[in-house]
Amino acid sequence: MTSAWSGRSQANPLGYRIFIWLIRYGGLKPAYFLLRFVSIYYLLFSTKANSALIEFYTRAKIHKPTLWRHRYQTYNLFGEALIDKIATYTEANTAISFDFENEQELHRLAASGRGAILMGAHLGNWEIASQLMHRINAKVYVLMLENEHEKIKSLLDKVISEKSFEVITLTDDITMILKIKAALDEGAFICMHADRYLNQKRTLPCEFLGHQALIPEGPFYLAAKLRVPVSYVYAVKQSGFHYQFSCTDALESRDLLNLASAYIRLLEQKALAHPHQWYNFYPYWS
Amino acid sequence: MNEDKIISTINGFLAEEFEADLSLFRPEANMKETLDLDSLDFVDLVVLIEKNFGFKINAEEFTKMKTFQDLYSYVSQRLHQSTPVR
């Protein structure tokens, strides 16, 4: 049975400290090397995540879904995503490169001054995608849960040179809604994920990879009610240090189900194309 | 718009949108509890206020509102210093 995502990160401050040091003084390659041992640890001891991933690979019809190398690859790519994020934030390494597909759509949305919601998922490197937003002439807010350990947050704050976005903390009260509304009124972009829910009362059932899953209603509800354009954005790793960022042409609809349906179809395509970059480590289907 | 008209307009759209019983709308009643509002319902509330009264919601002031009377007073006050909605 699907369980609501707890929102807690499993990272620990010492691990972060070691990786930050390695990235700053050794670059990406030594950090990737150390990561292999961390991935093996998760492969051996993260029972729940392992079974959730096997379920996902099975639904995605990957050849031999129970093979350990699939899970190892996912843990490794997930770790690389975190390392690349830190490297980008700290400007420690310029080896990371990007393609930006359909970037002109974001420039068009920014120029319209109407604000927009950019929806992504826990697939690929969403945080590096947010950091790429400095290329767009619009203020960017990222909606996220305060899920990191306090020590990790202060550690990252010390090394981050400059963030190209501001954070709106994900809560279940009106304060968050009003911040989003105010930002959209200013013509800003709001980036949020739409593949995990915290409150099961506000979910939408949808068919994902042939089986029923629940996605949060909130992102689609906001877009439909506030009548703002929506673009679905992803940044997936294509090779060693290279990412492809893509965004769809903007959609506008007062019908949240239309928006949700378009979202889930694209999520399905992305998940099938990049199955090892699926980072929902909990039972996803109901 | 006078006070009575403001109250009847607010009560009208609240009752319709949130399918609530008008008799429960006492000025001192807690709006969130009476209407059983969650965070997404507040999106509707904000949109309805802007649509019906033509001003933009000020986030800081709006978060302080607890009762129906708070909302009536807020709208009344804003109407006297309104900024048109884009």
PDB file of C-alpha atoms in Angstrom, chain A residues 68-285:
ATOM      1  CA  TRP A  68      21.527  -5.735  -7.791  1.00  0.00           C
ATOM      2  CA  ARG A  69      23.268  -3.639 -10.408  1.00  0.00           C
ATOM      3  CA  HIS A  70      20.064  -1.711 -11.161  1.00  0.00           C
ATOM      4  CA  ARG A  71      19.722  -0.601  -7.544  1.00  0.00           C
ATOM      5  CA  TYR A  72      23.434   0.091  -7.274  1.00  0.00           C
ATOM      6  CA  GLN A  73      23.197   2.309 -10.350  1.00  0.00           C
ATOM      7  CA  THR A  74      20.255   4.212  -8.889  1.00  0.00           C
ATOM      8  CA  TYR A  75      21.985   4.800  -5.533  1.00  0.00           C
ATOM      9  CA  ASN A  76      25.123   5.861  -7.354  1.00  0.00           C
ATOM     10  CA  LEU A  77      23.305   8.286  -9.653  1.00  0.00           C
ATOM     11  CA  PHE A  78      21.376   9.677  -6.696  1.00  0.00           C
ATOM     12  CA  GLY A  79      24.634  10.252  -4.833  1.00  0.00           C
ATOM     13  CA  GLU A  80      26.181  11.839  -7.925  1.00  0.00           C
ATOM     14  CA  ALA A  81      23.182  14.162  -8.128  1.00  0.00           C
ATOM     15  CA  LEU A  82      23.896  15.354  -4.562  1.00  0.00           C
ATOM     16  CA  ILE A  83      27.621  15.693  -5.258  1.00  0.00           C
ATOM     17  CA  ASP A  84      26.975  17.614  -8.488  1.00  0.00           C
ATOM     18  CA  LYS A  85      24.564  19.879  -6.617  1.00  0.00           C
ATOM     19  CA  ILE A  86      27.193  20.712  -4.005  1.00  0.00           C
ATOM     20  CA  ALA A  87      29.848  21.192  -6.696  1.00  0.00           C
ATOM     21  CA  THR A  88      27.559  23.598  -8.535  1.00  0.00           C
ATOM     22  CA  TYR A  89      26.593  25.495  -5.386  1.00  0.00           C
ATOM     23  CA  THR A  90      30.172  25.837  -4.252  1.00  0.00           C
ATOM     24  CA  GLU A  91      31.499  26.501  -7.747  1.00  0.00           C
ATOM     25  CA  ALA A  92      34.150  23.927  -6.845  1.00  0.00           C
ATOM     26  CA  ASN A  93      34.129  22.265 -10.208  1.00  0.00           C
ATOM     27  CA  THR A  94      33.270  23.456 -13.654  1.00  0.00           C
ATOM     28  CA  ALA A  95      33.333  19.999 -15.255  1.00  0.00           C
ATOM     29  CA  ILE A  96      29.544  19.772 -15.133  1.00  0.00           C
ATOM     30  CA  SER A  97      27.913  20.755 -18.411  1.00  0.00           C
ATOM     31  CA  PHE A  98      24.333  21.187 -19.584  1.00  0.00           C
ATOM     32  CA  ASP A  99      22.102  21.185 -22.623  1.00  0.00           C
ATOM     33  CA  PHE A 100      19.072  23.379 -22.240  1.00  0.00           C
ATOM     34  CA  GLU A 101      16.165  22.121 -24.345  1.00  0.00           C
ATOM     35  CA  ASN A 102      13.336  24.597 -24.992  1.00  0.00           C
ATOM     36  CA  GLU A 103      14.941  27.282 -22.858  1.00  0.00           C
ATOM     37  CA  GLN A 104      13.206  29.948 -24.950  1.00  0.00           C
ATOM     38  CA  GLU A 105       9.881  28.909 -23.403  1.00  0.00           C
ATOM     39  CA  LEU A 106      11.108  29.936 -19.957  1.00  0.00           C
ATOM     40  CA  HIS A 107      12.384  33.241 -21.354  1.00  0.00           C
ATOM     41  CA  ARG A 108       8.966  33.781 -22.927  1.00  0.00           C
ATOM     42  CA  LEU A 109       7.185  33.037 -19.641  1.00  0.00           C
ATOM     43  CA  ALA A 110       9.542  35.347 -17.749  1.00  0.00           C
ATOM     44  CA  ALA A 111       8.949  38.153 -20.233  1.00  0.00           C
ATOM     45  CA  SER A 112       5.168  37.786 -19.903  1.00  0.00           C
ATOM     46  CA  GLY A 113       5.433  38.816 -16.233  1.00  0.00           C
ATOM     47  CA  ARG A 114       2.474  36.616 -15.282  1.00  0.00           C
ATOM     48  CA  GLY A 115       4.432  34.197 -13.146  1.00  0.00           C
ATOM     49  CA  ALA A 116       4.525  30.460 -13.768  1.00  0.00           C
ATOM     50  CA  ILE A 117       4.651  27.170 -11.955  1.00  0.00           C
ATOM     51  CA  LEU A 118       7.479  24.830 -12.963  1.00  0.00           C
ATOM     52  CA  MET A 119       6.681  21.273 -11.963  1.00  0.00           C
ATOM     53  CA  GLY A 120       9.238  18.523 -11.692  1.00  0.00           C
ATOM     54  CA  ALA A 121       9.613  15.213  -9.922  1.00  0.00           C
ATOM     55  CA  HIS A 122      12.090  13.216  -7.879  1.00  0.00           C
ATOM     56  CA  LEU A 123      13.686  12.069 -11.076  1.00  0.00           C
ATOM     57  CA  GLY A 124      17.036  13.331 -12.285  1.00  0.00           C
ATOM     58  CA  ASN A 125      18.707  16.262 -10.587  1.00  0.00           C
ATOM     59  CA  TRP A 126      15.983  18.705  -9.629  1.00  0.00           C
ATOM     60  CA  GLU A 127      18.261  20.824  -7.458  1.00  0.00           C
ATOM     61  CA  ILE A 128      20.751  21.415 -10.230  1.00  0.00           C
ATOM     62  CA  ALA A 129      17.775  22.359 -12.400  1.00  0.00           C
ATOM     63  CA  SER A 130      16.822  25.059  -9.880  1.00  0.00           C
ATOM     64  CA  GLN A 131      20.372  26.352  -9.877  1.00  0.00           C
ATOM     65  CA  LEU A 132      20.241  26.706 -13.672  1.00  0.00           C
ATOM     66  CA  MET A 133      17.480  29.242 -13.297  1.00  0.00           C
ATOM     67  CA  HIS A 134      20.010  32.065 -13.057  1.00  0.00           C
ATOM     68  CA  ARG A 135      19.862  32.046 -16.846  1.00  0.00           C
ATOM     69  CA  ILE A 136      16.252  33.190 -16.766  1.00  0.00           C
ATOM     70  CA  ASN A 137      15.303  36.764 -16.025  1.00  0.00           C
ATOM     71  CA  ALA A 138      12.722  35.979 -13.371  1.00  0.00           C
ATOM     72  CA  LYS A 139      12.802  35.599  -9.641  1.00  0.00           C
ATOM     73  CA  VAL A 140      12.698  31.911  -8.753  1.00  0.00           C
ATOM     74  CA  TYR A 141      11.244  30.312  -5.650  1.00  0.00           C
ATOM     75  CA  VAL A 142      11.588  26.635  -4.859  1.00  0.00           C
ATOM     76  CA  LEU A 143       8.935  25.012  -2.735  1.00  0.00           C
ATOM     77  CA  MET A 144      10.606  22.466  -0.486  1.00  0.00           C
ATOM     78  CA  LEU A 145      10.242  20.664   2.784  1.00  0.00           C
ATOM     79  CA  GLU A 146      12.663  21.556   5.557  1.00  0.00           C
ATOM     80  CA  ASN A 147      13.853  17.967   5.641  1.00  0.00           C
ATOM     81  CA  GLU A 148      17.561  18.313   6.149  1.00  0.00           C
ATOM     82  CA  HIS A 149      19.213  17.923   9.477  1.00  0.00           C
ATOM     83  CA  GLU A 150      20.006  21.348  11.018  1.00  0.00           C
ATOM     84  CA  LYS A 151      23.739  20.575  10.988  1.00  0.00           C
ATOM     85  CA  ILE A 152      23.636  19.713   7.286  1.00  0.00           C
ATOM     86  CA  LYS A 153      21.776  22.917   6.526  1.00  0.00           C
ATOM     87  CA  SER A 154      24.308  25.070   8.316  1.00  0.00           C
ATOM     88  CA  LEU A 155      27.129  23.121   6.673  1.00  0.00           C
ATOM     89  CA  LEU A 156      25.707  23.759   3.213  1.00  0.00           C
ATOM     90  CA  ASP A 157      24.963  27.406   4.009  1.00  0.00           C
ATOM     91  CA  LYS A 158      28.648  27.904   4.813  1.00  0.00           C
ATOM     92  CA  VAL A 159      29.913  26.533   1.507  1.00  0.00           C
ATOM     93  CA  ILE A 160      27.213  27.711  -0.882  1.00  0.00           C
ATOM     94  CA  SER A 161      28.522  30.678  -2.826  1.00  0.00           C
ATOM     95  CA  GLU A 162      25.242  31.898  -4.241  1.00  0.00           C
ATOM     96  CA  LYS A 163      21.847  30.343  -4.741  1.00  0.00           C
ATOM     97  CA  SER A 164      19.916  31.462  -7.766  1.00  0.00           C
ATOM     98  CA  PHE A 165      16.607  30.852  -6.032  1.00  0.00           C
ATOM     99  CA  GLU A 166      14.795  31.426  -2.766  1.00  0.00           C
ATOM    100  CA  VAL A 167      13.063  28.753  -0.762  1.00  0.00           C
ATOM    101  CA  ILE A 168       9.413  28.690   0.279  1.00  0.00           C
ATOM    102  CA  THR A 169       9.006  26.103   3.005  1.00  0.00           C
ATOM    103  CA  LEU A 170       6.378  23.470   2.301  1.00  0.00           C
ATOM    104  CA  THR A 171       3.771  23.601   5.066  1.00  0.00           C
ATOM    105  CA  ASP A 172       0.089  22.823   5.351  1.00  0.00           C
ATOM    106  CA  ASP A 173      -1.113  26.309   6.145  1.00  0.00           C
ATOM    107  CA  ILE A 174      -2.149  29.534   4.538  1.00  0.00           C
ATOM    108  CA  THR A 175       1.246  31.200   4.970  1.00  0.00           C
ATOM    109  CA  MET A 176       2.735  29.041   2.235  1.00  0.00           C
ATOM    110  CA  ILE A 177      -0.229  29.653  -0.076  1.00  0.00           C
ATOM    111  CA  LEU A 178       0.021  33.410   0.377  1.00  0.00           C
ATOM    112  CA  LYS A 179       3.767  33.406  -0.272  1.00  0.00           C
ATOM    113  CA  ILE A 180       3.202  31.473  -3.495  1.00  0.00           C
ATOM    114  CA  LYS A 181       0.395  33.820  -4.512  1.00  0.00           C
ATOM    115  CA  ALA A 182       2.486  36.913  -3.767  1.00  0.00           C
ATOM    116  CA  ALA A 183       5.443  35.517  -5.739  1.00  0.00           C
ATOM    117  CA  LEU A 184       3.263  34.694  -8.746  1.00  0.00           C
ATOM    118  CA  ASP A 185       1.722  38.165  -8.601  1.00  0.00           C
ATOM    119  CA  GLU A 186       5.268  39.550  -8.907  1.00  0.00           C
ATOM    120  CA  GLY A 187       5.806  37.454 -12.039  1.00  0.00           C
ATOM    121  CA  ALA A 188       8.109  34.942 -10.342  1.00  0.00           C
ATOM    122  CA  PHE A 189       8.541  31.257 -11.118  1.00  0.00           C
ATOM    123  CA  ILE A 190       7.549  28.726  -8.475  1.00  0.00           C
ATOM    124  CA  CYS A 191       9.343  25.386  -8.765  1.00  0.00           C
ATOM    125  CA  MET A 192       7.753  22.395  -7.086  1.00  0.00           C
ATOM    126  CA  HIS A 193       7.562  18.645  -7.299  1.00  0.00           C
ATOM    127  CA  ALA A 194       4.263  17.010  -8.031  1.00  0.00           C
ATOM    128  CA  ASP A 195       5.054  13.335  -7.573  1.00  0.00           C
ATOM    129  CA  ARG A 196       4.951  12.978  -3.768  1.00  0.00           C
ATOM    130  CA  TYR A 197       2.247  13.864  -1.303  1.00  0.00           C
ATOM    131  CA  LEU A 198       2.272  14.595   2.385  1.00  0.00           C
ATOM    132  CA  ASN A 199      -1.475  14.751   2.979  1.00  0.00           C
ATOM    133  CA  GLN A 200      -3.398  11.769   1.679  1.00  0.00           C
ATOM    134  CA  LYS A 201      -6.702  13.661   1.855  1.00  0.00           C
ATOM    135  CA  ARG A 202      -5.597  15.878  -1.024  1.00  0.00           C
ATOM    136  CA  THR A 203      -4.401  13.414  -3.630  1.00  0.00           C
ATOM    137  CA  LEU A 204      -5.355  12.506  -7.171  1.00  0.00           C
ATOM    138  CA  PRO A 205      -5.447   8.874  -8.275  1.00  0.00           C
ATOM    139  CA  CYS A 206      -3.733   8.323 -11.597  1.00  0.00           C
ATOM    140  CA  GLU A 207      -2.456   5.460 -13.670  1.00  0.00           C
ATOM    141  CA  PHE A 208       1.317   5.415 -13.642  1.00  0.00           C
ATOM    142  CA  LEU A 209       3.189   2.654 -15.483  1.00  0.00           C
ATOM    143  CA  GLY A 210      -0.020   0.649 -15.701  1.00  0.00           C
ATOM    144  CA  HIS A 211      -0.976   0.753 -12.021  1.00  0.00           C
ATOM    145  CA  GLN A 212      -2.809   3.188  -9.806  1.00  0.00           C
ATOM    146  CA  ALA A 213      -0.704   5.666  -7.889  1.00  0.00           C
ATOM    147  CA  LEU A 214      -1.545   8.792  -5.941  1.00  0.00           C
ATOM    148  CA  ILE A 215      -0.087  12.182  -6.684  1.00  0.00           C
ATOM    149  CA  PRO A 216      -0.631  15.398  -4.711  1.00  0.00           C
ATOM    150  CA  GLU A 217      -3.546  17.579  -5.752  1.00  0.00           C
ATOM    151  CA  GLY A 218      -1.952  20.807  -4.506  1.00  0.00           C
ATOM    152  CA  PRO A 219       0.357  21.758  -7.399  1.00  0.00           C
ATOM    153  CA  PHE A 220      -2.368  21.270 -10.005  1.00  0.00           C
ATOM    154  CA  TYR A 221      -5.005  22.924  -7.815  1.00  0.00           C
ATOM    155  CA  LEU A 222      -2.830  26.012  -7.407  1.00  0.00           C
ATOM    156  CA  ALA A 223      -2.142  26.268 -11.134  1.00  0.00           C
ATOM    157  CA  ALA A 224      -5.795  25.805 -12.093  1.00  0.00           C
ATOM    158  CA  LYS A 225      -7.252  28.155  -9.469  1.00  0.00           C
ATOM    159  CA  LEU A 226      -4.668  30.889  -9.801  1.00  0.00           C
ATOM    160  CA  ARG A 227      -4.761  30.532 -13.592  1.00  0.00           C
ATOM    161  CA  VAL A 228      -1.051  30.558 -14.118  1.00  0.00           C
ATOM    162  CA  PRO A 229       0.894  28.785 -16.855  1.00  0.00           C
ATOM    163  CA  VAL A 230       2.584  25.512 -15.994  1.00  0.00           C
ATOM    164  CA  SER A 231       5.689  24.011 -17.525  1.00  0.00           C
ATOM    165  CA  TYR A 232       7.018  20.558 -16.647  1.00  0.00           C
ATOM    166  CA  VAL A 233      10.774  20.609 -16.121  1.00  0.00           C
ATOM    167  CA  TYR A 234      13.416  17.924 -15.772  1.00  0.00           C
ATOM    168  CA  ALA A 235      17.204  17.746 -15.578  1.00  0.00           C
ATOM    169  CA  VAL A 236      18.518  14.254 -16.233  1.00  0.00           C
ATOM    170  CA  LYS A 237      22.078  13.042 -16.296  1.00  0.00           C
ATOM    171  CA  GLN A 238      23.073  11.873 -19.758  1.00  0.00           C
ATOM    172  CA  SER A 239      26.685  10.902 -19.227  1.00  0.00           C
ATOM    173  CA  GLY A 240      29.534  11.319 -16.718  1.00  0.00           C
ATOM    174  CA  PHE A 241      29.256  15.049 -16.027  1.00  0.00           C
ATOM    175  CA  HIS A 242      26.607  16.107 -18.501  1.00  0.00           C
ATOM    176  CA  TYR A 243      22.959  16.979 -17.882  1.00  0.00           C
ATOM    177  CA  GLN A 244      20.065  17.670 -20.154  1.00  0.00           C
ATOM    178  CA  PHE A 245      17.597  20.232 -18.890  1.00  0.00           C
ATOM    179  CA  SER A 246      14.222  20.277 -20.610  1.00  0.00           C
ATOM    180  CA  CYS A 247      10.941  22.080 -20.162  1.00  0.00           C
ATOM    181  CA  THR A 248       7.619  21.692 -21.929  1.00  0.00           C
ATOM    182  CA  ASP A 249       5.653  24.423 -23.641  1.00  0.00           C
ATOM    183  CA  ALA A 250       3.458  26.054 -21.020  1.00  0.00           C
ATOM    184  CA  LEU A 251      -0.006  24.690 -20.371  1.00  0.00           C
ATOM    185  CA  GLU A 252      -2.912  26.634 -18.948  1.00  0.00           C
ATOM    186  CA  SER A 253      -6.121  25.054 -17.785  1.00  0.00           C
ATOM    187  CA  ARG A 254      -8.822  25.608 -15.216  1.00  0.00           C
ATOM    188  CA  ASP A 255      -9.216  21.857 -15.062  1.00  0.00           C
ATOM    189  CA  LEU A 256      -6.651  20.455 -12.670  1.00  0.00           C
ATOM    190  CA  LEU A 257      -7.199  16.940 -14.014  1.00  0.00           C
ATOM    191  CA  ASN A 258      -5.978  18.057 -17.457  1.00  0.00           C
ATOM    192  CA  LEU A 259      -2.824  19.428 -15.899  1.00  0.00           C
ATOM    193  CA  ALA A 260      -2.315  16.307 -13.777  1.00  0.00           C
ATOM    194  CA  SER A 261      -2.886  14.005 -16.724  1.00  0.00           C
ATOM    195  CA  ALA A 262      -0.281  15.814 -18.873  1.00  0.00           C
ATOM    196  CA  TYR A 263       2.134  15.737 -15.932  1.00  0.00           C
ATOM    197  CA  ILE A 264       1.805  12.027 -15.291  1.00  0.00           C
ATOM    198  CA  ARG A 265       2.168  11.088 -18.977  1.00  0.00           C
ATOM    199  CA  LEU A 266       5.444  13.012 -19.193  1.00  0.00           C
ATOM    200  CA  LEU A 267       6.633  11.607 -15.866  1.00  0.00           C
ATOM    201  CA  GLU A 268       5.964   8.144 -17.261  1.00  0.00           C
ATOM    202  CA  GLN A 269       8.018   8.890 -20.390  1.00  0.00           C
ATOM    203  CA  LYS A 270      10.896  10.283 -18.349  1.00  0.00           C
ATOM    204  CA  ALA A 271      10.814   7.371 -15.892  1.00  0.00           C
ATOM    205  CA  LEU A 272      10.937   4.853 -18.728  1.00  0.00           C
ATOM    206  CA  ALA A 273      13.718   6.716 -20.500  1.00  0.00           C
ATOM    207  CA  HIS A 274      15.793   7.174 -17.317  1.00  0.00           C
ATOM    208  CA  PRO A 275      14.714   4.380 -14.939  1.00  0.00           C
ATOM    209  CA  HIS A 276      17.892   4.560 -12.865  1.00  0.00           C
ATOM    210  CA  GLN A 277      17.249   8.214 -12.083  1.00  0.00           C
ATOM    211  CA  TRP A 278      13.940   7.501 -10.320  1.00  0.00           C
ATOM    212  CA  TYR A 279      14.477   8.619  -6.722  1.00  0.00           C
ATOM    213  CA  ASN A 280      11.270   7.746  -4.903  1.00  0.00           C
ATOM    214  CA  PHE A 281      12.607   5.224  -2.406  1.00  0.00           C
ATOM    215  CA  TYR A 282       9.269   4.188  -0.926  1.00  0.00           C
ATOM    216  CA  PRO A 283       6.297   2.112  -2.172  1.00  0.00           C
ATOM    217  CA  TYR A 284       4.856   4.343  -4.860  1.00  0.00           C
ATOM    218  CA  TRP A 285       1.709   2.511  -5.906  1.00  0.00           C
TER     219      TRP A 285
END
